[in-house]
mmCIF file of C-alpha atoms in Angstrom:
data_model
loop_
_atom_site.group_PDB
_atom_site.id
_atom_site.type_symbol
_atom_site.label_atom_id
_atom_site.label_comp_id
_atom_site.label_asym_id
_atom_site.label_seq_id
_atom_site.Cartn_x
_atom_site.Cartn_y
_atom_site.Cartn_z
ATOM 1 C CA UNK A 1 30.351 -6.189 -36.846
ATOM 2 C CA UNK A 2 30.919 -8.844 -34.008
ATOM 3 C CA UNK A 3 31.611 -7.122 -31.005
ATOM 4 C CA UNK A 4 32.362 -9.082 -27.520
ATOM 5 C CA UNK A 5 32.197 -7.967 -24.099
ATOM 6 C CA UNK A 6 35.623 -7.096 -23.407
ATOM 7 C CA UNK A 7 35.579 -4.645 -26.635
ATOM 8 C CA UNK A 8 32.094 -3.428 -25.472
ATOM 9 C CA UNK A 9 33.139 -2.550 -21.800
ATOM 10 C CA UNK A 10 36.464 -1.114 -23.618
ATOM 11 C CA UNK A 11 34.512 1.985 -25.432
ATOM 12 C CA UNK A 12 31.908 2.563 -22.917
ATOM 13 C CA UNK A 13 32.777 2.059 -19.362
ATOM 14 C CA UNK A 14 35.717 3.085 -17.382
ATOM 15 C CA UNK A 15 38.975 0.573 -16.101
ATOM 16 C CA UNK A 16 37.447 -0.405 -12.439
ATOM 17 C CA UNK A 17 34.118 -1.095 -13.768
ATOM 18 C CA UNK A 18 35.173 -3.152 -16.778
ATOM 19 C CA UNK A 19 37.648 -5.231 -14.291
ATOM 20 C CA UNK A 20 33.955 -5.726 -12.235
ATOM 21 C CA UNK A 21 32.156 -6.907 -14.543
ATOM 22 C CA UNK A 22 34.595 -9.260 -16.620
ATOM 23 C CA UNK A 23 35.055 -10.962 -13.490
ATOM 24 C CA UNK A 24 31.635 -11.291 -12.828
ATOM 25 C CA UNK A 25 30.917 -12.481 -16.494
ATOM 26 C CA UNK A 26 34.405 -14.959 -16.604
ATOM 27 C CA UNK A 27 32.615 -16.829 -12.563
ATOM 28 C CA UNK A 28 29.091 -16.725 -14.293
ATOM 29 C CA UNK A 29 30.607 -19.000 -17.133
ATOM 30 C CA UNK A 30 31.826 -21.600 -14.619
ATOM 31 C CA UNK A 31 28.375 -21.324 -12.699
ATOM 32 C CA UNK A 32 26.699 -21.801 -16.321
ATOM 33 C CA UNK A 33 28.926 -24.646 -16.892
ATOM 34 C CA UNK A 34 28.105 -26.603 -13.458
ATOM 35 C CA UNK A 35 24.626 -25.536 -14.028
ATOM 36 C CA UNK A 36 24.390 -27.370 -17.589
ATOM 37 C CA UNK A 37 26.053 -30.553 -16.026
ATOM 38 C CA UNK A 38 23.401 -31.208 -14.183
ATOM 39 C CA UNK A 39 22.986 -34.321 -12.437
ATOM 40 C CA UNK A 40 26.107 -35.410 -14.109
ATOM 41 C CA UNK A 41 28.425 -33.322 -11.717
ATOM 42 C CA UNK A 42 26.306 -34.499 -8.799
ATOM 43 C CA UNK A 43 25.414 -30.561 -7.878
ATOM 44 C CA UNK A 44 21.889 -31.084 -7.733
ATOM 45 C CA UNK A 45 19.465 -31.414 -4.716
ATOM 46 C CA UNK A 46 19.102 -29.866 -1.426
ATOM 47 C CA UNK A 47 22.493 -28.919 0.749
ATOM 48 C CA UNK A 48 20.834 -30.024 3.840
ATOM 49 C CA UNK A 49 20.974 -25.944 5.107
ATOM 50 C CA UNK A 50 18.587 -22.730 5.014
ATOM 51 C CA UNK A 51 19.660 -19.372 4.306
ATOM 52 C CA UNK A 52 19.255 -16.303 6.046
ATOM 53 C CA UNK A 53 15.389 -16.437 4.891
ATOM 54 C CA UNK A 54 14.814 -19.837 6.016
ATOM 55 C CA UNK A 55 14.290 -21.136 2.642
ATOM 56 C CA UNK A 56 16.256 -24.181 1.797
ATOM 57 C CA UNK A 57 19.453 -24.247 -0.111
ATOM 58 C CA UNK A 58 20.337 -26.025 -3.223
ATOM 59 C CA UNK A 59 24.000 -27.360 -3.580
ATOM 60 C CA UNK A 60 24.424 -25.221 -6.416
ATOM 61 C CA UNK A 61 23.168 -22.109 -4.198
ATOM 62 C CA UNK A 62 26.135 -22.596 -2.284
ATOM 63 C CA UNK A 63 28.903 -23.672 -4.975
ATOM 64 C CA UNK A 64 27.495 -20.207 -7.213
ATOM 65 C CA UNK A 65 27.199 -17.902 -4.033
ATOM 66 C CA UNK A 66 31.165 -19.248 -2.641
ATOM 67 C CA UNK A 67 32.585 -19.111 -6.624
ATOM 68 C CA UNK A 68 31.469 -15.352 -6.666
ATOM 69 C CA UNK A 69 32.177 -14.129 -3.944
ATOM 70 C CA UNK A 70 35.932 -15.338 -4.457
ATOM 71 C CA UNK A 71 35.863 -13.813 -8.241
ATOM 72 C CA UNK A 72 34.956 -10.323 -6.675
ATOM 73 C CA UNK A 73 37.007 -10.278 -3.875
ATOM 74 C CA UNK A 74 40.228 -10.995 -6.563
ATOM 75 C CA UNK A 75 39.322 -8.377 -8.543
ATOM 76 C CA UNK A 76 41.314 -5.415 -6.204
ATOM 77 C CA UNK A 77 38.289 -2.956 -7.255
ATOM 78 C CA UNK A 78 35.797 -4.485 -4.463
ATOM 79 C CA UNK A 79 35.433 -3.688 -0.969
ATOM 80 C CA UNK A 80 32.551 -5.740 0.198
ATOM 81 C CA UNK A 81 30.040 -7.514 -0.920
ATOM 82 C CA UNK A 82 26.728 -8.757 0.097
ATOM 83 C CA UNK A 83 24.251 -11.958 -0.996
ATOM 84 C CA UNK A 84 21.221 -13.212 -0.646
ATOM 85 C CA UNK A 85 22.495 -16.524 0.946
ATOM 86 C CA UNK A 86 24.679 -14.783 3.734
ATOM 87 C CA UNK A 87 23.486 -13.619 7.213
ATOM 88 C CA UNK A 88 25.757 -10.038 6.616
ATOM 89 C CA UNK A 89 27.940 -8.542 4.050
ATOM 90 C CA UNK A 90 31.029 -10.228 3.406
ATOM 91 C CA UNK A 91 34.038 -7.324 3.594
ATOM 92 C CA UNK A 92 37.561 -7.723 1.821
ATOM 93 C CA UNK A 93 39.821 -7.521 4.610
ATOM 94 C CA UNK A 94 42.363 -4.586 4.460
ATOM 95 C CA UNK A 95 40.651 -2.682 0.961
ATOM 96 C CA UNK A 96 37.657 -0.792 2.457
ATOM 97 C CA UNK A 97 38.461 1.991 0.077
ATOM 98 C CA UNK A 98 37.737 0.086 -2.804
ATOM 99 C CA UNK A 99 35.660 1.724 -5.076
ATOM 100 C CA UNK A 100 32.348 -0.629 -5.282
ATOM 101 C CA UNK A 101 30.048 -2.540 -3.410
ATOM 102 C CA UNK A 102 28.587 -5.711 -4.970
ATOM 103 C CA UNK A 103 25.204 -7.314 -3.708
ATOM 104 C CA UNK A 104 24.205 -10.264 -5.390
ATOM 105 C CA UNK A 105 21.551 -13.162 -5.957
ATOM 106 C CA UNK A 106 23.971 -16.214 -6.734
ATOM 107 C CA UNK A 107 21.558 -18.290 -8.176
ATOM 108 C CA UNK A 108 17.702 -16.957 -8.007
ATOM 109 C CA UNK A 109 14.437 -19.329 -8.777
ATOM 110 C CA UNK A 110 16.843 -22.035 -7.438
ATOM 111 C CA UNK A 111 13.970 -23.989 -6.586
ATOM 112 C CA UNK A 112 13.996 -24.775 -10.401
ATOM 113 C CA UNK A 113 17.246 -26.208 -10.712
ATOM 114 C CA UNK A 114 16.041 -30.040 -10.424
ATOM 115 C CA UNK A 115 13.903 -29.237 -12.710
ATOM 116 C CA UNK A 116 16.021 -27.912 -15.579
ATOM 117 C CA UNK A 117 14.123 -24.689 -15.643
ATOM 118 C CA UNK A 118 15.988 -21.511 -16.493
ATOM 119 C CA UNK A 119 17.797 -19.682 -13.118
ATOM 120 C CA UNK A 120 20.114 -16.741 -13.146
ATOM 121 C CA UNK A 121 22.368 -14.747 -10.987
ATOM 122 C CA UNK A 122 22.054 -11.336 -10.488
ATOM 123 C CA UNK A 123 24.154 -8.480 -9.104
ATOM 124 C CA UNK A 124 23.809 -4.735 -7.972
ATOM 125 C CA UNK A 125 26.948 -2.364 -8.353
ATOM 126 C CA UNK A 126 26.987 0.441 -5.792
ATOM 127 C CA UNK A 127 29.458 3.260 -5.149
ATOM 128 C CA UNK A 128 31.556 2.403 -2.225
ATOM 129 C CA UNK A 129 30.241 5.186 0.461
ATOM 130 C CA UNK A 130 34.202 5.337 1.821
ATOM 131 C CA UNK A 131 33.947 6.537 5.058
ATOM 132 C CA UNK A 132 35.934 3.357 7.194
ATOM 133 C CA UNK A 133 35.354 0.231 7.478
ATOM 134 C CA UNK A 134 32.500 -2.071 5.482
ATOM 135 C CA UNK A 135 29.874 -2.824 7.731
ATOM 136 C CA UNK A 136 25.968 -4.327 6.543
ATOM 137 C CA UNK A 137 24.896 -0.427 6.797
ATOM 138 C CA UNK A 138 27.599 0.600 3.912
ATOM 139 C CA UNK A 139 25.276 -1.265 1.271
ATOM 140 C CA UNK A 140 22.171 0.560 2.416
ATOM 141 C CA UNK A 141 21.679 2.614 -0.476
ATOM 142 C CA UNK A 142 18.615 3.452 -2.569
ATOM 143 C CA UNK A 143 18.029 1.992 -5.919
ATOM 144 C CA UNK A 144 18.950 5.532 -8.038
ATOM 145 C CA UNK A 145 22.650 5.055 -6.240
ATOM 146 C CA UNK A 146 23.373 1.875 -8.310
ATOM 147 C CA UNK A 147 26.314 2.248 -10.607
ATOM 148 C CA UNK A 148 25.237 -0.538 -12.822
ATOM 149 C CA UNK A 149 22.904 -3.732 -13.049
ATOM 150 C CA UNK A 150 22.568 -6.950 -14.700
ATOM 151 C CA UNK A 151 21.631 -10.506 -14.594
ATOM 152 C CA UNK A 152 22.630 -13.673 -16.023
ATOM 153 C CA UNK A 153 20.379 -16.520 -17.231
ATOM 154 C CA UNK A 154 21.080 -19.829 -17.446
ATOM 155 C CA UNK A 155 18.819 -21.057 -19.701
ATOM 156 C CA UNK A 156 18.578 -22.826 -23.426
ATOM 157 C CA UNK A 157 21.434 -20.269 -24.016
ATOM 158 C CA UNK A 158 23.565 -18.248 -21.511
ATOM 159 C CA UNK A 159 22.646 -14.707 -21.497
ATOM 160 C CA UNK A 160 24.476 -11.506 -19.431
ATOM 161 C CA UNK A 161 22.039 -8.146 -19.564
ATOM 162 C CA UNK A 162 23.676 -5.416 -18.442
ATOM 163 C CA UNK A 163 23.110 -1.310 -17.928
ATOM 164 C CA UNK A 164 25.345 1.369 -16.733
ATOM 165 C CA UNK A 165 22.296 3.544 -16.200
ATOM 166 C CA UNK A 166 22.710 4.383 -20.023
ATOM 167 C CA UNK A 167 20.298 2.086 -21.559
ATOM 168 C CA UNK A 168 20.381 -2.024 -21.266
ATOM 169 C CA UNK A 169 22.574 -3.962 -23.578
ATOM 170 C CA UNK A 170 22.393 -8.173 -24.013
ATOM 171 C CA UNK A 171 24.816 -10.560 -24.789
ATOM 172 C CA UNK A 172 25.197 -14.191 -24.972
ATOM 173 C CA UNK A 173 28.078 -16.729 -24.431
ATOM 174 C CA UNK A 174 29.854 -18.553 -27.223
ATOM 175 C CA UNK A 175 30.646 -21.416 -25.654
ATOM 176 C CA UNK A 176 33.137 -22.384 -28.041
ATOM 177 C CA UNK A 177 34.672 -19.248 -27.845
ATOM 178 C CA UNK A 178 34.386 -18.944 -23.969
ATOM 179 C CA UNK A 179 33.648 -15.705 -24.513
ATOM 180 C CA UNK A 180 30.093 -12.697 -24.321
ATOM 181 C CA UNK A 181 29.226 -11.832 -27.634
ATOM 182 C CA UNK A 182 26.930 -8.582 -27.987
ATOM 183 C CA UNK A 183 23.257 -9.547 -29.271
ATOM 184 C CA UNK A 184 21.551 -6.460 -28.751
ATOM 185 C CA UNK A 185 22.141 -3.245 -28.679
ATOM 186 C CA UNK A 186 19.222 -1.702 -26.783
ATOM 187 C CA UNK A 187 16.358 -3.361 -25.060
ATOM 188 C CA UNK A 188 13.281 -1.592 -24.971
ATOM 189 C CA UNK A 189 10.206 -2.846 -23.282
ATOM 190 C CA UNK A 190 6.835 -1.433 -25.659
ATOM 191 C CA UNK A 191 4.550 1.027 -23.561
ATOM 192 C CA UNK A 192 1.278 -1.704 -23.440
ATOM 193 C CA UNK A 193 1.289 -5.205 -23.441
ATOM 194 C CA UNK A 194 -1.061 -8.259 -23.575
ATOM 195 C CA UNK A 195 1.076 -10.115 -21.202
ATOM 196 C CA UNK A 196 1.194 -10.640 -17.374
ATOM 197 C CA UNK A 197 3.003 -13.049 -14.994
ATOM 198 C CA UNK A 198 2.107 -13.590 -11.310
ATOM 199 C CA UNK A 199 1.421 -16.632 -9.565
ATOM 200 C CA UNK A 200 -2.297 -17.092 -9.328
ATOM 201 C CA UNK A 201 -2.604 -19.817 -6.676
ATOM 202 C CA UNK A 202 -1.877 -16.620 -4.177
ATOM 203 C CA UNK A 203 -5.121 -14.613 -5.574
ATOM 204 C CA UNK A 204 -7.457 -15.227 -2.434
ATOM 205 C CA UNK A 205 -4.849 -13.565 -0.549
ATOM 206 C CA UNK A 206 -4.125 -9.906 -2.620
ATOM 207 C CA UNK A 207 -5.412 -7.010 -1.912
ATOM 208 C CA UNK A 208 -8.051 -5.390 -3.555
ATOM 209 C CA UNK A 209 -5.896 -2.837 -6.111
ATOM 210 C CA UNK A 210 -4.595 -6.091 -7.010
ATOM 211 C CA UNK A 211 -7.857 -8.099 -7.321
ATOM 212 C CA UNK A 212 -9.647 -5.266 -9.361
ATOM 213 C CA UNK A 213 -6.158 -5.239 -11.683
ATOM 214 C CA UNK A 214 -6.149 -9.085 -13.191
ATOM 215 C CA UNK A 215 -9.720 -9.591 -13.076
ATOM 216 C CA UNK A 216 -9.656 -6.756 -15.076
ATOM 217 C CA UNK A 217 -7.176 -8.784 -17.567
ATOM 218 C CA UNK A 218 -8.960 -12.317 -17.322
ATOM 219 C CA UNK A 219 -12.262 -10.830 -18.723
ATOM 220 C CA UNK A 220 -10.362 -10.026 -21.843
ATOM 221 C CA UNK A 221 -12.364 -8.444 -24.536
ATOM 222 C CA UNK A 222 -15.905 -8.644 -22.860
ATOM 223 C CA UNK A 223 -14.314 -6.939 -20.145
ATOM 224 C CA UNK A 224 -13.445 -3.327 -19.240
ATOM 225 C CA UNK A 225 -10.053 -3.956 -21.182
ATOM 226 C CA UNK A 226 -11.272 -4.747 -24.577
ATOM 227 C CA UNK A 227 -8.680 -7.136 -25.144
ATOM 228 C CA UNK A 228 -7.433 -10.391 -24.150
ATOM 229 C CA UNK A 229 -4.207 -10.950 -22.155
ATOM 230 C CA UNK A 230 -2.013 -14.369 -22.043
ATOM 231 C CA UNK A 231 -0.819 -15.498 -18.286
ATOM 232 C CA UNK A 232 2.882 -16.644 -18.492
ATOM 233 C CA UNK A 233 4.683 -17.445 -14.973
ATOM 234 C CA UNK A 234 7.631 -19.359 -14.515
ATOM 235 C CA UNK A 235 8.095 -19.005 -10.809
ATOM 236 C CA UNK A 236 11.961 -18.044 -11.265
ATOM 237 C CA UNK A 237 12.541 -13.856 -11.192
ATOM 238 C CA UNK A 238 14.918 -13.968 -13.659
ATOM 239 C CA UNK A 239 13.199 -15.612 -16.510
ATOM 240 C CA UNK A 240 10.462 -13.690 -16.077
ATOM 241 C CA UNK A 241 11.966 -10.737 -16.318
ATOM 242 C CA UNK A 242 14.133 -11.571 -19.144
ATOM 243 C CA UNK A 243 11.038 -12.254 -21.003
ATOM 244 C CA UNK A 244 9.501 -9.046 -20.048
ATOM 245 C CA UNK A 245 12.655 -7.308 -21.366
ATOM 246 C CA UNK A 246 12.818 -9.131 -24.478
ATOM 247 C CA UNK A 247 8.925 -8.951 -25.763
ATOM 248 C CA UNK A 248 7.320 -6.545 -22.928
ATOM 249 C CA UNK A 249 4.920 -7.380 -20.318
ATOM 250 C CA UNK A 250 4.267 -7.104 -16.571
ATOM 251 C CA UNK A 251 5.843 -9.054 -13.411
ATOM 252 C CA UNK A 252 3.955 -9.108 -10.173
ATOM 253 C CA UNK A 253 4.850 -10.223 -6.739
ATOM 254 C CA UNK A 254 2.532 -7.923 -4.531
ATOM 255 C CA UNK A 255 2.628 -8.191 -0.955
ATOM 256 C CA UNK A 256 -0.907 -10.066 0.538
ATOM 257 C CA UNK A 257 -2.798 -10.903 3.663
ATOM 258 C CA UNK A 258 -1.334 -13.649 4.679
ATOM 259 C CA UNK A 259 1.298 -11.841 6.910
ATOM 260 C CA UNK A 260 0.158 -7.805 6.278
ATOM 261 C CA UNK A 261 3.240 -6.461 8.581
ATOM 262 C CA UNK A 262 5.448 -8.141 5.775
ATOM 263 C CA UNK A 263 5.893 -5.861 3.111
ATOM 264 C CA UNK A 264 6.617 -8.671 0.075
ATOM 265 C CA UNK A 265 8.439 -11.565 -0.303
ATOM 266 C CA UNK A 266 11.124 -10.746 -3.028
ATOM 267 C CA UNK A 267 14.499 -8.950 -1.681
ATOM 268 C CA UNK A 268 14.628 -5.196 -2.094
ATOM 269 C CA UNK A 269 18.379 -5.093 -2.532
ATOM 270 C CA UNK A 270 19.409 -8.281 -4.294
ATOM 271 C CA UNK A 271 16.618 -8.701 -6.661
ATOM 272 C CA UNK A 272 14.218 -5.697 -6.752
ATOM 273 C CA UNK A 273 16.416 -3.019 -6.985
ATOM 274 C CA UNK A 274 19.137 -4.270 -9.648
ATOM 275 C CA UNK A 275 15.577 -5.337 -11.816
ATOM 276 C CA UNK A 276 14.327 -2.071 -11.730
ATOM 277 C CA UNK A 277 17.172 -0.489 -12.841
ATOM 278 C CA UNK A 278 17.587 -2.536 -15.976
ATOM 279 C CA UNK A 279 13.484 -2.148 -16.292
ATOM 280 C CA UNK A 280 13.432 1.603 -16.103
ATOM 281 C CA UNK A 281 16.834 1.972 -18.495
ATOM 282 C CA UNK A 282 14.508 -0.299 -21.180
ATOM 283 C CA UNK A 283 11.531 2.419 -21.058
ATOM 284 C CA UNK A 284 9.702 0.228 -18.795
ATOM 285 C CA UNK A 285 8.064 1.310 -15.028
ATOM 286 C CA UNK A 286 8.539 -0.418 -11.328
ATOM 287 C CA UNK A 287 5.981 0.378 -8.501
ATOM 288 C CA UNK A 288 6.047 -1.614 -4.782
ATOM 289 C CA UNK A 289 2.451 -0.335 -4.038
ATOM 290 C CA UNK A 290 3.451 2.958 -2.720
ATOM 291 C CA UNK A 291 6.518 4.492 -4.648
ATOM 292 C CA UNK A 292 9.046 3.811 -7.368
ATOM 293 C CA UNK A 293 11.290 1.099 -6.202
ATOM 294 C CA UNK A 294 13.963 2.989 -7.112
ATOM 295 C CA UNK A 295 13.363 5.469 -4.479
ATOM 296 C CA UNK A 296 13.009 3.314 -1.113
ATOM 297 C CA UNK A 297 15.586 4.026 1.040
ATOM 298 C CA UNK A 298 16.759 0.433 2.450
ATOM 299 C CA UNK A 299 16.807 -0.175 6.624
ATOM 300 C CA UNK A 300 17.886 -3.669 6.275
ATOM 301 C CA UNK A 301 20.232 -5.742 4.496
ATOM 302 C CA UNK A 302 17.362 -8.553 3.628
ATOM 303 C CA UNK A 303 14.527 -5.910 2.947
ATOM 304 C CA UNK A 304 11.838 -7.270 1.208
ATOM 305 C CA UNK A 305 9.112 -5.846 -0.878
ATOM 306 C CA UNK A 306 6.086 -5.694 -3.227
ATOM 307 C CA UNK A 307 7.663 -5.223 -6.708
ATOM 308 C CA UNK A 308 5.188 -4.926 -10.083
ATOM 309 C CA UNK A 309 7.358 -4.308 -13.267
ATOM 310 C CA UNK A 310 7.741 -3.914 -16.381
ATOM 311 C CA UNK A 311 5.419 -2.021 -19.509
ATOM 312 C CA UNK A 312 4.875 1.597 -18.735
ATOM 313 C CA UNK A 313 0.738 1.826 -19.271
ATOM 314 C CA UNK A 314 0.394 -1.301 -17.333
ATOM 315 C CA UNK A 315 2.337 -0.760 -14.874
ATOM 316 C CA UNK A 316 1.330 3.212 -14.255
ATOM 317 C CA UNK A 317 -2.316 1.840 -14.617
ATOM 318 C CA UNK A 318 -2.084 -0.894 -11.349
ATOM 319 C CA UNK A 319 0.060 1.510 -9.332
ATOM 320 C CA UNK A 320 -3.010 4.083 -9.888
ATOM 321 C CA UNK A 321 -5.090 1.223 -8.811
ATOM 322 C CA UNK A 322 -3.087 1.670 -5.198
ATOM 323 C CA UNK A 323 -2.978 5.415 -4.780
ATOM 324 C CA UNK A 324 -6.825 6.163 -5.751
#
């Protein structure tokens, strides 16, 4: 039997959350829409601006980021929310006792848009903490606090993955029908893979746990592996992990030398956290190089870090790699 989004959130969420999320779903059809346009609806190219980061923004980093926020902040459940392309969190004036708390990446591996490679948006529920008014400090909450996680990628097809903490669902848009239609039930990432993505023009710069781990996979069978391994990296988060969800394998963005008081370069709250959640709900691992992901307790609104996800054995046997 068919079932949509709206009948899915129906039998297995509650009212506020299914309000959420519909919302986000009905802006992330408009963003795939602009997306798919292209150069036709003259959204491509470089707004001229940097975020918060100092990276450079995309037109359709801005468009996404100001289309969301104004879909959440309609949706009388939110209280705040917080992106990855705003200096601080972004409060609805007059509800701070809302019940969530949405951070989000509007449009991540945005450096692939002009190049018609797959993107996404992401977004991080969180309960709303309720004790005045919203400030950046309100979203700093470990991973395990997350109500519920997802992403959606704009690729070949439109795709929304989503967990409330009770295993990870996928659906994909009808675009006829304008609407999410279910596509899988239950993601689950296999234990041991012969996959791994990282970007390898940053090798002379890992550290050693890291070195010892893909040379480890490059020697294949004559090596201490006995197997061979295939290198996939698409340099946008979201892909990446969407493949690792859909077949298995491991994602890698350790930190390096090249700044060692820097702790990684992707976003603890905005793209880390919400990851692992959907990761971990799949049967799959996620390490930083000290701890669970999950675990860190955020200081900062923009906190990055290391992040290696995704099969269990692999995943257990790099983070070992670290702690011997």
């Amino acid at each position: 039997m068919t079932i949509n989004l709206a009948q899915y959130l129906e039998h297995n969420t509650d009212a506020h959350m299914a309000v959420l999320v519909s919302a986000i779903a009905e802006v992330s059809q408009a963003i795939s829409a602009a997306v798919h346009k292209g150069a036709l609806g003259g959204v491509l190219g470089s707004a001229g601006s940097e975020n918060v980061q100092g990276e450079t923004q995309k037109k359709l980093d801005i468009i996404a980021n100001d289309m969301i926020l104004e879909a959440l902040a309609a949706t009388g459940v939110v209280a705040g929310m917080a992106s990855e392309e705003l200096d601080d969190c972004s409060p609805v004036p007059g509800h701070s006792d809302r019940p969530f708390l949405v951070l989000f990446d509007p449009l991540d591996g945005s450096s692939n848009i002009d190049v018609n490679v797959s993107i996404g948006t992401i977004f991080s529920i969180l309960p709303n903490p309720d004790v005045g008014e919203i400030t950046n400090e309100s979203f700093l909450q470990p991973g395990t606090e997350q109500l519920a996680a997802g992403y959606v990628v704009y690729g070949p097809q439109t795709s929304l993955v989503l967990t409330f903490g009770k295993g990870v669902v996928a659906f994909t848009l009808d675009r006829e029908a304008g609407e999410y239609i279910q596509t899988s039930e239950s993601m689950e990432i296999p234990d041991d893979t012969k996959e791994f993505a990282i970007n390898m023009s940053n090798q002379r710069h890992w550290y050693e746990p890291v070195q010892r781990y893909i040379s480890e996979l490059l020697e294949g069978k004559t090596g201490a592996r006995g197997k061979d391994f295939n290198m996939r990296w698409i340099a946008s988060m979201v892909a990446d992990v969407h493949r690792v969800l859909t077949r298995g394998g491991i994602f890698m963005y350790p930190k390096d030398l090249r700044d060692p008081n820097k702790p990684g370069k992707l976003r603890l709250m905005y793209e880390a956290n919400p990851m692992s959640m959907l990761v971990e709900q799949a049967g799959g691992k996620s390490f930083d190089a000290t701890q669970r992901i999950l675990d860190i307790q955020p200081t900062d609104l923009h906190q990055r870090c290391a992040v290696m996800l995704g099969s269990a054995n692999e995943v257990q046997r790099v983070s070992g790699y670290h702690t011997s």
